[in-house]
Short mmCIF file of C-alpha atoms and ligand atoms in Angstrom, two decimals:
data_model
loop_
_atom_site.label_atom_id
_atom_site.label_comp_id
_atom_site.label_asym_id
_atom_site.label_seq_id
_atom_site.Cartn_x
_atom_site.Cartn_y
_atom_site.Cartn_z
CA UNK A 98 16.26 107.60 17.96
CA UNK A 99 13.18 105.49 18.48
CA UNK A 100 11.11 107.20 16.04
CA UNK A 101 13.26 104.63 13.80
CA UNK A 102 11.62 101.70 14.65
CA UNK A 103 9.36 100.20 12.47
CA UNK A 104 6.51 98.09 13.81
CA UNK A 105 7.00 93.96 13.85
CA UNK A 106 5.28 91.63 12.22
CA UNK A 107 2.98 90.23 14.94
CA UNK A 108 4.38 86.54 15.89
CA UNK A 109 1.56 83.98 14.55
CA UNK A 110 2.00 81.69 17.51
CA UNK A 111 1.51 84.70 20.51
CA UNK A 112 -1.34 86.00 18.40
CA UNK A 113 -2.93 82.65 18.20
CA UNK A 114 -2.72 82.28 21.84
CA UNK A 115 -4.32 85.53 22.48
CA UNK A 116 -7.58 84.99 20.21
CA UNK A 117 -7.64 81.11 21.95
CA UNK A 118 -8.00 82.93 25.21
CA UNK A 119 -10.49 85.64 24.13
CA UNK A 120 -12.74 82.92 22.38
CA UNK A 121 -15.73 82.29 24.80
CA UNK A 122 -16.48 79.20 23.62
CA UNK A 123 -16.78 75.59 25.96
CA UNK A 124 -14.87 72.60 24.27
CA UNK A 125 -12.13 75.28 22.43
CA UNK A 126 -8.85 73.28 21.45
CA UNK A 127 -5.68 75.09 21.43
CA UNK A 128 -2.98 73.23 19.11
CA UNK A 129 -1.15 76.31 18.85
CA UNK A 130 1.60 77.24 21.09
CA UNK A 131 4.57 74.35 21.14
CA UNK A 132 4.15 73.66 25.17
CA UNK A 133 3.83 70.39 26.62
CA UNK A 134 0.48 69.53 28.15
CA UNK A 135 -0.69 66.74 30.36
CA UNK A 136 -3.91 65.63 29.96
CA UNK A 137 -5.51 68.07 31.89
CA UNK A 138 -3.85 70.64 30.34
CA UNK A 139 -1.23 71.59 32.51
CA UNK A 140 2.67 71.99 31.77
CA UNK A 141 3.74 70.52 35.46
CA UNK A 142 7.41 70.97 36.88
CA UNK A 143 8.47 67.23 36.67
CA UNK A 144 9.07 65.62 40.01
CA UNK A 145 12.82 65.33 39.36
CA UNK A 146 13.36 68.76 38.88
CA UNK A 147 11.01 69.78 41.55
CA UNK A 148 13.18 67.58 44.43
CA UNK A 149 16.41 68.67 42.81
CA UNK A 150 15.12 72.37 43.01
CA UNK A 151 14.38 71.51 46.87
CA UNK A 152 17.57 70.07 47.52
CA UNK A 153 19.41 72.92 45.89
CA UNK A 154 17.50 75.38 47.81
CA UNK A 155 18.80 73.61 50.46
CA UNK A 156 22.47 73.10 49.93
CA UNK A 157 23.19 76.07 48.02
CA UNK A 158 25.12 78.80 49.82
CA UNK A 159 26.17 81.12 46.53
CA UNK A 160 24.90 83.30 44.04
CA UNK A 161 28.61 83.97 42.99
CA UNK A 162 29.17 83.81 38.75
CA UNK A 163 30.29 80.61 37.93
CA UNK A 164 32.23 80.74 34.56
CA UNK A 165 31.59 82.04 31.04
CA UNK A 166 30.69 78.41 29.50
CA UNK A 167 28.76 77.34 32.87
CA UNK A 168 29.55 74.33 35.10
CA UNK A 169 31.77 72.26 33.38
CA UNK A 170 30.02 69.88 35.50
CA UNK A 171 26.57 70.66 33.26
CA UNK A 172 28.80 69.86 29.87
CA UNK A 173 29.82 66.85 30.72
CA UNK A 174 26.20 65.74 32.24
CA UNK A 175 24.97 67.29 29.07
CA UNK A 176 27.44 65.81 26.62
CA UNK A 177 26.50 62.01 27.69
CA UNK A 178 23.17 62.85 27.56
CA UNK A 179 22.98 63.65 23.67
CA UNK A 180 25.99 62.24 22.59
CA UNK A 181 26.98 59.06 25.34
CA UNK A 182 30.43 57.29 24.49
CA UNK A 183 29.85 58.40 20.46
CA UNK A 184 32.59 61.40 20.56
CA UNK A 185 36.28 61.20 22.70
CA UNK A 186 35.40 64.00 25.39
CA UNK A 187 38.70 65.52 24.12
CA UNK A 188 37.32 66.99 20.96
CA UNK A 189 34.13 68.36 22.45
CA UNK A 190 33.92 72.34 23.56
CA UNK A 191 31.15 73.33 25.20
CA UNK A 192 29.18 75.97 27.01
CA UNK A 193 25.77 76.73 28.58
CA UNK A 194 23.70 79.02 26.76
CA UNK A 195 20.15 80.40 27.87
CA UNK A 196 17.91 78.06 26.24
CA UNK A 197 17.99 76.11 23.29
CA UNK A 198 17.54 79.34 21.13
CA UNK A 199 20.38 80.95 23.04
CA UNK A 200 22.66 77.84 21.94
CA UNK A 201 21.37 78.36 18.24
CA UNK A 202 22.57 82.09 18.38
CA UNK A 203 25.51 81.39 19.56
CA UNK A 204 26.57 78.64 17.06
CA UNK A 205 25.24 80.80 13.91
CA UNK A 206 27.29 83.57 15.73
CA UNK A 207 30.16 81.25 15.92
CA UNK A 208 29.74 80.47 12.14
CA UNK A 209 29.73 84.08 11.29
CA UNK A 210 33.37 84.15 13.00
CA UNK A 211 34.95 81.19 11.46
CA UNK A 212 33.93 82.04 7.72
CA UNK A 213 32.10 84.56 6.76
CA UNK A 214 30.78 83.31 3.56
CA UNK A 215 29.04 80.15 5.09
CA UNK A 216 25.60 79.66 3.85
CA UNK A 217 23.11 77.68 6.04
CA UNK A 218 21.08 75.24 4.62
CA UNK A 219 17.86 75.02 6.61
CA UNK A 220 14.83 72.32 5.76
CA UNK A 221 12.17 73.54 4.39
CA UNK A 222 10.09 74.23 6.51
CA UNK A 223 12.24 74.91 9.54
CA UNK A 224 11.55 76.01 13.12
CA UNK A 225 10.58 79.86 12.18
CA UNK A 226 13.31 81.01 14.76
CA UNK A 227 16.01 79.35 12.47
CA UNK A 228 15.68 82.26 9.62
CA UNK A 229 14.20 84.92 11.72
CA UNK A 230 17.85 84.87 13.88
CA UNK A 231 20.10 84.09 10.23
CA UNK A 232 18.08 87.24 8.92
CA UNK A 233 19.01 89.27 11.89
CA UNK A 234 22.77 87.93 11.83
CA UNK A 235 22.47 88.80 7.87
CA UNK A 236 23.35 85.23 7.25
CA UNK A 237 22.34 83.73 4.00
CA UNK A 238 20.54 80.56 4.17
CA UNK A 239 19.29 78.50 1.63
CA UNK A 240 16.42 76.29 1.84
CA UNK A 241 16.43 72.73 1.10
CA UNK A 242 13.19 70.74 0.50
CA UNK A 243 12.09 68.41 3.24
CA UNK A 244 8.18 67.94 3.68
CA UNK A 245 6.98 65.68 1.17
CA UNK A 246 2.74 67.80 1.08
CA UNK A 247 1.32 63.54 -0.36
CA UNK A 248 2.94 61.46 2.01
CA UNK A 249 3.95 64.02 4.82
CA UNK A 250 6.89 62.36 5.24
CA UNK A 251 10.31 63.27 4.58
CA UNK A 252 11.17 64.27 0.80
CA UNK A 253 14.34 62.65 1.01
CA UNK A 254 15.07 62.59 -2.45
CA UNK A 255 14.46 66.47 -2.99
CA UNK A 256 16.31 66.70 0.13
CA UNK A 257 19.20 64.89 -1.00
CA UNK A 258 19.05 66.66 -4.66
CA UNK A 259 19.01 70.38 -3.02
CA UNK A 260 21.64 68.83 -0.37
CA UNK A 261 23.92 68.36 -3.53
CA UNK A 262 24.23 72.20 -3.96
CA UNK A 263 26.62 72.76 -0.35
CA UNK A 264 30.12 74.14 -0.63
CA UNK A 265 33.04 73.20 1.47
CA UNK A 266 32.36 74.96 4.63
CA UNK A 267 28.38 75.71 4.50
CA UNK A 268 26.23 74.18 7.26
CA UNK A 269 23.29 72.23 7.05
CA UNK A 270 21.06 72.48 9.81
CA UNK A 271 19.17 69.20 10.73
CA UNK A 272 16.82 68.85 13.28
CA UNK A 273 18.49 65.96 15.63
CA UNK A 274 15.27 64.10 16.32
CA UNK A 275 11.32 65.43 16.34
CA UNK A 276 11.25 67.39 13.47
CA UNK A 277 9.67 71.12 14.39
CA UNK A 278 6.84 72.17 12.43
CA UNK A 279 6.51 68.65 10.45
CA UNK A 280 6.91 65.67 13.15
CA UNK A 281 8.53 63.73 9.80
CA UNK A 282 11.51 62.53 10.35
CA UNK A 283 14.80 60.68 8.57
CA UNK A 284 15.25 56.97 9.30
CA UNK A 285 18.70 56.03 10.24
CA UNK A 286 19.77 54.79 6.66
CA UNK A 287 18.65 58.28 5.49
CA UNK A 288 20.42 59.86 7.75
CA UNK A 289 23.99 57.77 7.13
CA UNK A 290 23.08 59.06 3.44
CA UNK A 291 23.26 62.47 4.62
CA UNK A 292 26.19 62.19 6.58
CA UNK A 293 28.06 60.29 3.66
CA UNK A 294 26.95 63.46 1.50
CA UNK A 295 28.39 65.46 4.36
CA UNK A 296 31.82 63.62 3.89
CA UNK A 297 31.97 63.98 0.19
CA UNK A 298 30.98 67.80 -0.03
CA UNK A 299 33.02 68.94 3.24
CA UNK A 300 29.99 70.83 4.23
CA UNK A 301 29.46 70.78 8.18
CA UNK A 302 26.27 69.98 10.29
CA UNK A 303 24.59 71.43 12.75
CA UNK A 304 22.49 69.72 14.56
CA UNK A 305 19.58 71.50 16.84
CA UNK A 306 18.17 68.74 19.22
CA UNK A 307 14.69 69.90 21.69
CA UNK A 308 13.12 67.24 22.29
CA UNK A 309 14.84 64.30 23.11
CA UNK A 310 13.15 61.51 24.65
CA UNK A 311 9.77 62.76 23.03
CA UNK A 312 10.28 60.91 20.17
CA UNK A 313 11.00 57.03 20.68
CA UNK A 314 13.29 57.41 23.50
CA UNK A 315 16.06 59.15 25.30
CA UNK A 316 18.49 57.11 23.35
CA UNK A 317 16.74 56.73 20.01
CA UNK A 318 16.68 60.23 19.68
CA UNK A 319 20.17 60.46 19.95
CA UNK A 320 21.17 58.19 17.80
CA UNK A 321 21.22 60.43 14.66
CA UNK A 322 22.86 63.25 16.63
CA UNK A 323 25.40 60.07 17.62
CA UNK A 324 26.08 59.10 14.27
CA UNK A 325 26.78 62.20 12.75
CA UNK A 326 29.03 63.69 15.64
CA UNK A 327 31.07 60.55 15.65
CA UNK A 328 31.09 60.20 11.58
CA UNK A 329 32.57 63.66 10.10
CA UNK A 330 35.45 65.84 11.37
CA UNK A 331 33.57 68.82 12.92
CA UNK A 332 30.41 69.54 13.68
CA UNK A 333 27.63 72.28 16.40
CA UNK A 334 24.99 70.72 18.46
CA UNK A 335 22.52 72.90 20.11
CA UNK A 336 20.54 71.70 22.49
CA UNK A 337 17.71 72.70 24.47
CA UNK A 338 16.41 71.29 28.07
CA UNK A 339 13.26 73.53 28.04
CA UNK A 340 11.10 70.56 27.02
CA UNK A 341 12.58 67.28 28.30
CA UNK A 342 13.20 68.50 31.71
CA UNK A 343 10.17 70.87 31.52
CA UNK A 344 12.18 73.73 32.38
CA UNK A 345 11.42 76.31 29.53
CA UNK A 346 11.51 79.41 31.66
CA UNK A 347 15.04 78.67 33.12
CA UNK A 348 16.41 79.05 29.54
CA UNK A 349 18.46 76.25 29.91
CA UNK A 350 20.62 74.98 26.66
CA UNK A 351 24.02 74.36 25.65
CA UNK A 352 26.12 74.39 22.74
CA UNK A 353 28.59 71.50 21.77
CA UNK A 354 31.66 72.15 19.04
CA UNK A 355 33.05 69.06 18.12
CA UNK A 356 36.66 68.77 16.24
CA UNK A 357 38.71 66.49 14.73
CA UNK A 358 41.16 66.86 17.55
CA UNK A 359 42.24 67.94 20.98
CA UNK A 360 44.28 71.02 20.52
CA UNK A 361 41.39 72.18 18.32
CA UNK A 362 39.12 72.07 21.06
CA UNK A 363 41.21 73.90 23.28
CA UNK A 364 40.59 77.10 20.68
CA UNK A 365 36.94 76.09 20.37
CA UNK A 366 36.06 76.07 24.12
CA UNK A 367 38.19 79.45 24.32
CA UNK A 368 35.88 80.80 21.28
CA UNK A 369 32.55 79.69 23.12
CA UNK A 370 33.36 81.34 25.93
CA UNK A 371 33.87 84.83 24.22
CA UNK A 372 31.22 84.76 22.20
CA UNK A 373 28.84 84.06 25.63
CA UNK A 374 31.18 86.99 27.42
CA UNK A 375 30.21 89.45 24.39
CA UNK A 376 26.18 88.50 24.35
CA UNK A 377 25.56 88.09 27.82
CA UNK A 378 28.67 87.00 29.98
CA UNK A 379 27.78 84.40 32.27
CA UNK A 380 24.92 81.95 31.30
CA UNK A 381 22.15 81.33 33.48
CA UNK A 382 22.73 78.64 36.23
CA UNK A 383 20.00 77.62 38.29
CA UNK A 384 18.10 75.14 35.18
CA UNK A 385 21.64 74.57 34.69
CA UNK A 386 22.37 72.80 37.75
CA UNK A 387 18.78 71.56 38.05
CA UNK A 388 20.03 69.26 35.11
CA UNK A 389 23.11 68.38 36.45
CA UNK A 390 21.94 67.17 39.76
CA UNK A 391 18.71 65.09 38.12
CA UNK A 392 21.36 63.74 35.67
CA UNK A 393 24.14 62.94 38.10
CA UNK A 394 22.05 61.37 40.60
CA UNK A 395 20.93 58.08 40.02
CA UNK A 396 17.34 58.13 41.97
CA UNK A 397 16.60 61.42 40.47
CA UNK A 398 17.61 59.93 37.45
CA UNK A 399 15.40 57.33 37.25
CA UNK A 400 12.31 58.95 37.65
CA UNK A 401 12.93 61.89 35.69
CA UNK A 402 13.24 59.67 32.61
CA UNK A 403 10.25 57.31 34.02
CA UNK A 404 8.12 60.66 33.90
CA UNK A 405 9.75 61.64 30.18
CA UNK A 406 8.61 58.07 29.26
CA UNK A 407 5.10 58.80 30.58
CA UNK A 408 5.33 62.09 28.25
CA UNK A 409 6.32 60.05 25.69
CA UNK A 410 3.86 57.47 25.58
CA UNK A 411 1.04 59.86 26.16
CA UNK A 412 1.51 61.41 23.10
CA UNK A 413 2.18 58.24 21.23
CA UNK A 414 -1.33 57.12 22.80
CA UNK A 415 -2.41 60.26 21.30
CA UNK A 416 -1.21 59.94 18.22
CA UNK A 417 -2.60 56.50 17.36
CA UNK A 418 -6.09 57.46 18.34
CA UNK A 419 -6.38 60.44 16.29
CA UNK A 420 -4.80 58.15 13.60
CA UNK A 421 -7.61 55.44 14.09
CA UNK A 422 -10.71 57.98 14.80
CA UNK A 423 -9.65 59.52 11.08
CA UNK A 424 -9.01 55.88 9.69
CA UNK A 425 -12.77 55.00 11.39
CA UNK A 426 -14.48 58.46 10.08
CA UNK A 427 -12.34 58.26 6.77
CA UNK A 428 -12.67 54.90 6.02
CA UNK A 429 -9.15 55.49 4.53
CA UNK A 430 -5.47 55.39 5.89
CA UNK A 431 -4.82 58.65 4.30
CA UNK A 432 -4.31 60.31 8.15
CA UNK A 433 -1.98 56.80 9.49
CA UNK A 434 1.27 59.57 8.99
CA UNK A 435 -0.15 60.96 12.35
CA UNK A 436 1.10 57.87 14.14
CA UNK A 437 4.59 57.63 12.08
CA UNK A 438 5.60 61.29 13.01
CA UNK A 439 7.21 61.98 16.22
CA UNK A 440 7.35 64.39 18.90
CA UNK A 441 4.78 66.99 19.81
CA UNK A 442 4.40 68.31 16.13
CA UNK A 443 2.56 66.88 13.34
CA UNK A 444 1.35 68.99 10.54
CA UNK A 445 -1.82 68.59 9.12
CA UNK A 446 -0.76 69.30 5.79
CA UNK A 447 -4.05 71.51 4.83
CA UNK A 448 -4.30 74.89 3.67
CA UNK A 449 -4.87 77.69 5.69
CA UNK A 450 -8.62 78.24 4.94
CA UNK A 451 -9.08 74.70 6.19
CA UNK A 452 -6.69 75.65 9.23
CA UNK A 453 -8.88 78.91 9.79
CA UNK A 454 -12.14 76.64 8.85
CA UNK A 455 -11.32 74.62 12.12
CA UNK A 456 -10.65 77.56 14.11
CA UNK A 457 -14.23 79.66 12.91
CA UNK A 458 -16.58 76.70 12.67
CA UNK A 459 -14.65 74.24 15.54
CA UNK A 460 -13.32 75.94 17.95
CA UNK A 461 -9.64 74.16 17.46
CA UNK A 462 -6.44 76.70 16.90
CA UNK A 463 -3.65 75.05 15.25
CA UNK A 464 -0.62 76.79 13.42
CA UNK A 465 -1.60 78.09 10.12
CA UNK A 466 0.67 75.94 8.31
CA UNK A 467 -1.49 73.18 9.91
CA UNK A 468 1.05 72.60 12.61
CA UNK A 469 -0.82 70.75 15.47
CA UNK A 470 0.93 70.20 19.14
CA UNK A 471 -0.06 66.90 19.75
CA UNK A 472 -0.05 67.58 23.66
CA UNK A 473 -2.61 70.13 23.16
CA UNK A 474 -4.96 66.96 23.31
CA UNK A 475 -6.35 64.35 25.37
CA UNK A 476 -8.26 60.89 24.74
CA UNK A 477 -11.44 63.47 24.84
CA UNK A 478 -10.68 65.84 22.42
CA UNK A 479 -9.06 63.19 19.99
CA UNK A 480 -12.35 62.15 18.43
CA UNK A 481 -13.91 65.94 18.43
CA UNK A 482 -10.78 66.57 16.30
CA UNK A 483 -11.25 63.89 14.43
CA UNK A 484 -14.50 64.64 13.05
CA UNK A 485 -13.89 68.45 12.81
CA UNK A 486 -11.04 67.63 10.49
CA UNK A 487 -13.66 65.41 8.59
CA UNK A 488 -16.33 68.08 8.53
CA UNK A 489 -14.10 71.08 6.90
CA UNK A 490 -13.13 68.17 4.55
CA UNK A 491 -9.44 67.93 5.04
N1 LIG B 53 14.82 74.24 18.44
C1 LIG B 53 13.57 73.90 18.11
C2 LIG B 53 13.33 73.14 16.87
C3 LIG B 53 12.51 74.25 18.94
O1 LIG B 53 11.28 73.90 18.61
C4 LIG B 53 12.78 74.99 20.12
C5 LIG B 53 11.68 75.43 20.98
O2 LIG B 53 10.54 75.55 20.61
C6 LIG B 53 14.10 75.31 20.41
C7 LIG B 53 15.10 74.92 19.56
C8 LIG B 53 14.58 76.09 21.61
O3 LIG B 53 13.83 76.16 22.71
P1 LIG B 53 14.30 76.97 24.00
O4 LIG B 53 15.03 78.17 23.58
O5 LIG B 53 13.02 77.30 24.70
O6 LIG B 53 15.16 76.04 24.78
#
């Protein structure tokens, strides 16, 4: 049977890595992979995590399964994390997933169940993971414009005009805050214009939140994810802790289905725990309770969002002094979107000779939609981007 297989399209991302690695050059830049990086380079485990993972080690006396939607105690530590006091707990099902991408799965799979004939409207462009897993599901998606290639900010009236198009019962995927590839994102009357469209066409969001508290803050990143959860009847959060606790190889997520009511979520929180029992029965635990503990503790607490506030302002830091070195070598403010978009990804908005330009002549590996992790820099290699962007005349 495996002489069926056909060979895969090599991922862009992995195969970037691998040439970064084999190129022998001194002063290389690698923009590529979406990993957060200190300014030495390094993706540390945060201290939080690291003295919750020693505590556990030492207080934990069982590998026993724990149930099919995790530790309830992880949902609810989970659930005022994204969403606070927006949503009654009542109406919200949830269960732990393995990683954000596992919660995405799960709430496309959960789609699939409930109607059949959903479409999903996905921004275009979209995390490539998105469409890759709605192709494999054989879900149709549409696209709905979202970068505007001038500005490289939102296109929020193209947005809104494709937006019109949803039926009763399709999703619309919205990134919650940080907007992966594009680092554009909606302002919160945009986004009450979206959930007002929501209202009026009946269609139902989804919202996929990874990095909040890279953005403005732990709380201003929730906001939108707030508003819409606590504004329309029903709606699917998926949310990732790979990047805001640092955790990526745990596979940490969870997926939240929120409903107009409490007897709904009953059937809801039944339904996310058999679609976790088909896939892969129990979820993972230990990133799981690493969460838990950091968020239920108020010491560990404190620091682990000091330390996501020293993330954040890093790449803020970085942000504005790529956007000055460009304003300084430019002598225009044609590059100041750097410093509006938020989170680790900003994209360039070049072509991909340019993007390959960089890479050939420069030394600096970026995404070849221009897609640039913003942690893949420090206050060094700000201005030696700067003027390589210059010289390949971006
Ligand atoms: N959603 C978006 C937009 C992402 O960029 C990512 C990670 O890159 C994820 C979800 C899920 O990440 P993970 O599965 O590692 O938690």
């Amino acid at each position: 049977m495996f002489e069926n297989f056909k060979p895969l399209p090599v991922d862009s991302i992995l195969s970037l890595v691998k040439a970064f690695r084999e190129d022998p050059r001194d002063g290389k830049i690698d923009l590529g992979v979406g990993v957060y990086k200190n300014a030495d380079g390094l993706t540390p485990v945060m201290r939080a995590v690291k003295a919750a993972e020693k505590k556990l080690w030492e207080q934990e006396d069982s590998k026993s399964y724990v149930a099919l939607a995790g530790d309830p105690a992880f949902s609810d530590a989970m659930i005022g994390l994204v969403l606070g006091e927006s949503v009654a707990r009542g109406s919200i099902a949830a269960a732990a997933t393995p990683g954000g991408t596992g919660a995405i799965r799960q709430a496309f799979e959960l789609v699939k169940l409930a109607n059949a004939n959903a479409r999903v409207f996905v921004s275009n462009p979209t995390w490539p993971n998105h469409t890759s897993i709605l192709d494999y599901l054989g879900m149709e998606y549409v696209a709905y414009r979202y970068f505007d290639a001038e500005t490289r900010g939102v296109d929020f009236d193209g947005m809104m005009a494709d937006l019109k198009d949803v039926k009763a019962g399709d999703i619309v995927l919205l990134h919650g805050c940080c907007h992966n590839p594009t680092g554009a994102n909606l302002n919160l009357t945009q986004w009450q214009a979206v959930v007002d469209l929501l209202n009026e066409t009946g269609a139902i969001p989804m919202i996929d939140i990874a990095y909040q508290g890279f953005g403005d803050g732990l709380e201003e990143d929730a906001a939108a994810a707030r508003l819409v959860a606590s504004s329309v009847p029903e709606c699917l959060i998926a949310a990732s802790c790979s990047k805001n606790f640092g955790i990526y190889r745990e596979r940490t997520g969870i997926l939240m289905a929120v409903s107009a009511d409490a007897s709904q979520q009953v059937l809801n929180q039944q339904t996310l725990a058999f679609l976790n029992r088909q896939n892969f029965s129990f979820p993972p635990d230990h990133g799981a309770r690493l969460v838990t503990m950091v968020l239920s503790d108020a010491e560990l607490c404190a620091d682990w969002k000091a330390e996501l506030e020293e993330v954040r302002l890093g790449m803020l830091g970085l942000r504005e002094q790529l956007a000055g070195e460009l304003q300084r070598l430019s002598g225009s403010d044609r590059f100041g979107f750097l410093a509006q978009h938020r989170g680790m990804f900003s994209r360039l908005g070049t072509t991909p000779d340019m993007v390959e330009k960089l890479k050939t002549e420069h030394g600096i590996y970026m995404v070849g939609d221009s897609r640039m992790n913003i942690a893949g820099l420090n206050a060094q290699s700000v201005p030696i981007l700067a003027k390589a962007i210059i010289d390949v005349g971006v």
